[in-house]
Coordinates of C-alpha atoms and ligand atoms in Angstrom, one line a residue:
X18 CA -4.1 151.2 -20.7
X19 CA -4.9 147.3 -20.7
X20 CA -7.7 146.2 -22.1
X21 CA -7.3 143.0 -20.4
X22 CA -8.4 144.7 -17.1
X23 CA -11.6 145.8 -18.2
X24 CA -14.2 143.2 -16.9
X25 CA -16.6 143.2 -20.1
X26 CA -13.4 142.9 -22.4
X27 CA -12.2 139.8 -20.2
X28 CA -15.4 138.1 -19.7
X29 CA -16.0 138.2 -23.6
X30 CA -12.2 136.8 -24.1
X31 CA -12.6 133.9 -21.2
X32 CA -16.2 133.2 -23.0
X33 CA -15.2 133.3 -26.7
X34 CA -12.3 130.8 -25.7
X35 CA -14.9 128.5 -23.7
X36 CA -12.5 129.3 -20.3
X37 CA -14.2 128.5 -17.3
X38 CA -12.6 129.6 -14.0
X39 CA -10.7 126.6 -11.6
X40 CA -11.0 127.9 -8.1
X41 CA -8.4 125.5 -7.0
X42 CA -6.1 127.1 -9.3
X43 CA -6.6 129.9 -7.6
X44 CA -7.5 131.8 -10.6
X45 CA -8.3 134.9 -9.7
X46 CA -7.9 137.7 -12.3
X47 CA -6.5 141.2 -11.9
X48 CA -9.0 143.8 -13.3
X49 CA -7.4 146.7 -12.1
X50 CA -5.0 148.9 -14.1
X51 CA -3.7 150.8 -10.5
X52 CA -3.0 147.6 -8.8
X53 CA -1.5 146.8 -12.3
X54 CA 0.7 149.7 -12.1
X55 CA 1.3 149.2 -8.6
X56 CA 3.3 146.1 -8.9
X57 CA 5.0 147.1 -12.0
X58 CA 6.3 150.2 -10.5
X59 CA 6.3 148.1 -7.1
X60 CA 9.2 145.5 -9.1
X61 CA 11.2 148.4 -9.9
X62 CA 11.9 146.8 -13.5
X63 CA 14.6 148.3 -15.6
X64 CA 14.9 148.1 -19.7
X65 CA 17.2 145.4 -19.3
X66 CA 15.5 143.5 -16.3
X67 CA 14.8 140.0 -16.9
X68 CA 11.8 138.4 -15.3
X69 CA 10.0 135.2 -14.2
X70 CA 6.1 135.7 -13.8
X71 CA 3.9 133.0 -11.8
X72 CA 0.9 132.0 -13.1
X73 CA 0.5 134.8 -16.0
X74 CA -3.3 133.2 -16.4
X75 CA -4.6 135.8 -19.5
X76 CA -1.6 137.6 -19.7
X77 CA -2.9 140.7 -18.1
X78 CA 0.7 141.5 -15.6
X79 CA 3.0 139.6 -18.7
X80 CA 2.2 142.4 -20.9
X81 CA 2.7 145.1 -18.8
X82 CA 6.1 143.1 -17.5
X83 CA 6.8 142.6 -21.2
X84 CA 6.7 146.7 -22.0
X85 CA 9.0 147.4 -19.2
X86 CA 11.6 144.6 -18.6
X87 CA 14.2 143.1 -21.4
X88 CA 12.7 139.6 -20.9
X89 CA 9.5 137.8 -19.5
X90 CA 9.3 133.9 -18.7
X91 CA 6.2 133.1 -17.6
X92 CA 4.8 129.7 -15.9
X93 CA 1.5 128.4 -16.1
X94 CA 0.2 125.7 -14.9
X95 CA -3.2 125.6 -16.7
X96 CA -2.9 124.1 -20.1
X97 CA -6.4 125.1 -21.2
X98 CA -4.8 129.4 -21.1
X99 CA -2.6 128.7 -23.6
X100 CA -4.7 129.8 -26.3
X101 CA -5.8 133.1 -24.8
X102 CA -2.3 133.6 -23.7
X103 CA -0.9 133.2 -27.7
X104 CA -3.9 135.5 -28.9
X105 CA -2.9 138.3 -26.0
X106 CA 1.0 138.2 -25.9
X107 CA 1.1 137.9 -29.6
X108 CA 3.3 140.8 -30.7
X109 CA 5.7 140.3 -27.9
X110 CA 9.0 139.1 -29.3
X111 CA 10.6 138.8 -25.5
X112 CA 8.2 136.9 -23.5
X113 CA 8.3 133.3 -23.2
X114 CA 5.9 130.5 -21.8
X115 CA 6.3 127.7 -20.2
X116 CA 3.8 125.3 -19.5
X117 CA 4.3 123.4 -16.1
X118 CA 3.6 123.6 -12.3
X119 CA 6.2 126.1 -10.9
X120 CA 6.8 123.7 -7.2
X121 CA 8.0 120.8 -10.2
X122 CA 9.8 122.5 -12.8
X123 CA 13.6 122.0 -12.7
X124 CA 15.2 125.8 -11.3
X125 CA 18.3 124.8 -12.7
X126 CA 16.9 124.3 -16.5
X127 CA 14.3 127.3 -16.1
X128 CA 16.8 129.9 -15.0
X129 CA 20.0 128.9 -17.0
X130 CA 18.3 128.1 -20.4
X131 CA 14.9 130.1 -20.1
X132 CA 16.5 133.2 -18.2
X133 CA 19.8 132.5 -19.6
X134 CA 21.8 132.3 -16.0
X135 CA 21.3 136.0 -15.9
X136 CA 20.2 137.4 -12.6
X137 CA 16.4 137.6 -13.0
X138 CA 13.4 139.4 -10.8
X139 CA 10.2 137.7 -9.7
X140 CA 7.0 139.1 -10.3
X141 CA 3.6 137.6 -9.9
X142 CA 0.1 137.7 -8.6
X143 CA 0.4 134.5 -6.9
X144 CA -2.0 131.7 -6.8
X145 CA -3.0 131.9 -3.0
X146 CA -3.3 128.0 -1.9
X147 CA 0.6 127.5 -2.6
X148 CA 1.9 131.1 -1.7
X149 CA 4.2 129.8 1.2
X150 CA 5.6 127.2 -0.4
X151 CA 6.4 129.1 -3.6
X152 CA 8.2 131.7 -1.5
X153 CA 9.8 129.0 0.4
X154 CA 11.0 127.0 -2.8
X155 CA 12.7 130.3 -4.4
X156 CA 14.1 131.8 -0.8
X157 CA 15.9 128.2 -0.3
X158 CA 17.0 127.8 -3.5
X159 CA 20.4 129.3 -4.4
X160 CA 18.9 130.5 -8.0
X161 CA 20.0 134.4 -9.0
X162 CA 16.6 136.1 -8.2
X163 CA 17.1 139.7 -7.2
X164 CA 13.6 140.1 -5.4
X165 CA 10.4 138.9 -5.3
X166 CA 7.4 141.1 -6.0
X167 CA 3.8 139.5 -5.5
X168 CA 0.6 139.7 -4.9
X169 CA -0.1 137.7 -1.8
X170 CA -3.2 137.4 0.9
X171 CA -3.2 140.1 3.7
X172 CA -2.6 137.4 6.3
X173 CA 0.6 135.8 4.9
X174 CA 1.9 139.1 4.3
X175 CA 1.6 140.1 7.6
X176 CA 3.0 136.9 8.4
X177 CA 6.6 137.5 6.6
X178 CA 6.8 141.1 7.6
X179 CA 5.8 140.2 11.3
X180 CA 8.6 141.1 14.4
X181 CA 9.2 139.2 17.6
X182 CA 6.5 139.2 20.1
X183 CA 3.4 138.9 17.5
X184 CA 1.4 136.4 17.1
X185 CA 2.2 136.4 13.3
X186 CA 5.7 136.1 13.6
X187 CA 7.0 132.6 13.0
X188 CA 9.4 130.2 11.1
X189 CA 7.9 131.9 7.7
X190 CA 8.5 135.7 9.1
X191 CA 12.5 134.4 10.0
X192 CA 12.9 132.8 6.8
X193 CA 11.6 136.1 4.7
X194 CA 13.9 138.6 6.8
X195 CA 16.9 136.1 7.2
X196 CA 17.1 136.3 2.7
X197 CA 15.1 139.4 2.1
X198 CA 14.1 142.6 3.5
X199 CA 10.2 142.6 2.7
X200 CA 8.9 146.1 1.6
X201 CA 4.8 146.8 1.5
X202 CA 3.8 148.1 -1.4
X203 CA -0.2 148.4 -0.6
X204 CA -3.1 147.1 0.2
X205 CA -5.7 145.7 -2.7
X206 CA -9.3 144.3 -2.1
X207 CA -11.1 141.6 -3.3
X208 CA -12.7 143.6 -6.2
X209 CA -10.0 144.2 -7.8
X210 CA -10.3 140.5 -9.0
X211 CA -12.8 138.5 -11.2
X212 CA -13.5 136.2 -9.4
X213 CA -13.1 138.1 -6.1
X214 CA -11.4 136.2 -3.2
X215 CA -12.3 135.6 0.0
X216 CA -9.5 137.5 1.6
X217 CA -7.7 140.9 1.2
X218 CA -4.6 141.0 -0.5
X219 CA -1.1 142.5 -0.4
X220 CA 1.7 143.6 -2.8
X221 CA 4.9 143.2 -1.4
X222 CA 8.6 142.9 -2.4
X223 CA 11.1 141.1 -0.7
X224 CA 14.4 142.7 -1.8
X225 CA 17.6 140.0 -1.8
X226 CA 19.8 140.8 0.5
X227 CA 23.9 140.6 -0.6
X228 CA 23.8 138.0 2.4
X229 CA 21.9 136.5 5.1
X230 CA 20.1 139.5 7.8
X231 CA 22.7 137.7 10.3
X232 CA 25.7 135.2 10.6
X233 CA 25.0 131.8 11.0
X234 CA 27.7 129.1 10.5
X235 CA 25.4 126.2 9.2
X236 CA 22.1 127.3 7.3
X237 CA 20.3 123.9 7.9
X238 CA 21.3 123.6 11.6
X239 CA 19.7 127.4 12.1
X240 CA 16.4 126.3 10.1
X241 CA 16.0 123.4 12.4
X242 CA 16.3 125.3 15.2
X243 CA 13.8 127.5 13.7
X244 CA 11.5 124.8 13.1
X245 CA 11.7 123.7 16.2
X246 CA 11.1 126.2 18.5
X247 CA 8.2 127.4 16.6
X248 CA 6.8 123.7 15.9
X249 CA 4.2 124.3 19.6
X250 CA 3.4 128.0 20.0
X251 CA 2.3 126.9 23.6
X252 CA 5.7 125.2 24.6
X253 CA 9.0 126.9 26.3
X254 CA 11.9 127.1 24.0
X255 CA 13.6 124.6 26.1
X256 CA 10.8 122.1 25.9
X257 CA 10.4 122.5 22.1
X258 CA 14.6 122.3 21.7
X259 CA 14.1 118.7 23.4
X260 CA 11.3 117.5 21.6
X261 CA 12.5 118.3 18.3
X262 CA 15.5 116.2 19.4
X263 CA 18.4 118.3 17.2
X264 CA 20.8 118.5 19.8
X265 CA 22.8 115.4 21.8
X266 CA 22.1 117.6 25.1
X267 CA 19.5 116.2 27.7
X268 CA 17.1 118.7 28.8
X269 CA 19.2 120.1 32.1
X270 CA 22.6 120.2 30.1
X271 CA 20.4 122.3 27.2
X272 CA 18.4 124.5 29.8
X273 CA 22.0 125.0 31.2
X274 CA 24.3 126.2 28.0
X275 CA 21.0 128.5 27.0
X276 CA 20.9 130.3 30.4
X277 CA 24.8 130.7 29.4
X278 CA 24.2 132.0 26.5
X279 CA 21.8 134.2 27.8
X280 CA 18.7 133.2 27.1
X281 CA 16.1 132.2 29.1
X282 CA 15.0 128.7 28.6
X283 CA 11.7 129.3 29.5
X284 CA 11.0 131.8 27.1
X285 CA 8.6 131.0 23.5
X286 CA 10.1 130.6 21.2
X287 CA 8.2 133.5 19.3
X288 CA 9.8 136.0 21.4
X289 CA 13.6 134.7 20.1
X290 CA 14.8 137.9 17.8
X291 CA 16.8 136.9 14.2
X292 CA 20.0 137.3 16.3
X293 CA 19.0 135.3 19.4
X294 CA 18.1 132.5 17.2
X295 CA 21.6 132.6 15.1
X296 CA 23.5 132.8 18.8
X297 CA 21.6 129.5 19.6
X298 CA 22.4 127.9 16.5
X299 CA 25.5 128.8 16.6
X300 CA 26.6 127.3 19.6
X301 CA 24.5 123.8 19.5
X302 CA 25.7 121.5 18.0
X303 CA 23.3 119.8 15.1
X304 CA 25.3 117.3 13.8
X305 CA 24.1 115.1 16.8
X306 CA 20.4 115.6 14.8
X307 CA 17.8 113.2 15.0
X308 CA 16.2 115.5 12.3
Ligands
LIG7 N1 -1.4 136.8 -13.4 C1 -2.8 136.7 -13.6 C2 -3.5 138.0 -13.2 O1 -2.8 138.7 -12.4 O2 -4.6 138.2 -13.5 C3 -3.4 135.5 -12.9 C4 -3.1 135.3 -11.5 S1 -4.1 134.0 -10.7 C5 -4.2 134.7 -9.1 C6 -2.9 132.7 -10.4 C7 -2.4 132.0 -11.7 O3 -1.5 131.0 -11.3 C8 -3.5 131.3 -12.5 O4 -3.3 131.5 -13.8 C9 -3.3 129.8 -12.2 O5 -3.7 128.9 -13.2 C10 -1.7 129.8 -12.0 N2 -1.2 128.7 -11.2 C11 -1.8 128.0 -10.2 N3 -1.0 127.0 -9.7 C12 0.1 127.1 -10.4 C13 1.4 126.4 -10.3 N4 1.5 125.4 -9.4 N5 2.4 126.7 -11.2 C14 2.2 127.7 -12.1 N6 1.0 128.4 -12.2 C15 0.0 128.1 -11.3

């Protein structure tokens, strides 16, 4: 049991320390030992697990990370926690802080001195105004994370577990299935949190996969073509191929090799399957790029 996720106990730690709360931080903490559990158990940590935490804020997940895993490296961005975060992770001998904004810090320096170039899980109630670009940084990086287990708003979730067809599927749900297979773990509400959000959250994991969810012979070629057939929801694939200008083709010779391939140029591009997209990819050529 956690004392940390008892509201009196926290609210007499933050004032004793003279904490006040930075909503663009998006510091909102976890005062619920389920939830707690729930992503613990959610990260699947073994005794010999190492782990990097986002944004441990009082150290309420570090500790239970801490009493499960081998070893915890946890960044924070908010100078003014460190010295609630010495008074409650004093006692643990494998956890580790650094101080520093987690879309600056150097992977390469944090994973092979901090995590010691093992291969390391990530665990984290995330701070919910840079959620996407934290995923994105860690899913295009070739660092040795195993998965990703977070706490996340509902909407994003559903965002990066979303299929063809639905309105929430985009360049965010391709890049999450292409690296991961994403696994929901539940559904939390805003009391759970002190402060509460605005918006209902989600834990979910996004177990590594040993390689990409399909072939694709250039990565960066298959992400433009990602970006650019979801960059105007409104516009045909065809239409959004020519305006992104990543192919030599003109727009007949492009509608042309896609009916050839198969595909209907007409089509949005939100309705293009993980597959469809790689077969696309795969046969335009992208070294005639505008970018
Ligand atoms: N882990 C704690 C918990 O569950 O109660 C706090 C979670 S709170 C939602 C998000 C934390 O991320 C805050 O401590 C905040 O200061 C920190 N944070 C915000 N932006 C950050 C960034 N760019 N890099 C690292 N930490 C950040």
């Amino acid at each position: 049991m956690s004392t940390l996720t008892s509201p009196k106990y926290l609210k007499s730690l933050l004032s004793r320390h003279g904490f006040s709360f930075s909503k663009s931080l998006g510091q909102n903490f976890l005062i619920d030992e389920n939830i707690l559990n729930k992503i613990v158990q959610g990260a699947q940590l073994a005794s010999d697990d190492y782990v990097l935490e986002i944004g441990p804020g009082v150290g309420t997940l570090t500790a239970a990370l801490a009493r499960h895993a081998a070893k915890v490296v946890a960044v924070e961005i908010d100078r003014s926690l460190k010295p609630i975060l010495d008074e409650t992770l004093e006692g643990f001998n494998n956890v580790e802080v650094v101080y520093g904004d987690i879309l600056k810090l150097d992977l390469e320096e944090l994973t092979k001195d901090r995590l010691e170039g093992r291969p390391f899980k990530i665990v984290a109630n995330l701070p919910y105004y840079i959620t996407t670009p934290i995923i994105m940084r860690f899913l295009e990086n070739d660092c040795s994370y195993t998965s990703i287990t977070v706490m996340i708003q509902q909407e994003v979730a559903a965002r990066m577990a979303a299929g063809p067809g639905s309105k929430e599927y985009g360049a965010l749900s391709v890049a999450v299935q292409f690296y991961t297979r994403p696994r929901l773990i539940c559904k939390v509400p805003a009391s759970v949190f002190l402060p509460p959000p605005k918006v209902g959250s989600i834990v979910i994991a996004l177990d590594r996969r040993n390689k990409p969810a399909v072939d694709v012979e250039d990565t960066a070629c298959f992400f433009k073509i990602v970006r650019a057939v979801f960059a105007q929801r409104r516009k045909t694939l065809l239409n959004n191929l020519v305006s992104a200008g990543i192919t030599g083709l003109d727009k007949a010779a492009l509608s042309q090799k896609l009916s050839r391939l198969g595909i209907d140029p007409e089509r949005r591009g939100e309705t293009l399957s993980l597959e469809e997209l790689a077969l696309i990819s795969n046969n335009i050529d992208c070294s005639d790029a505008i970018s």
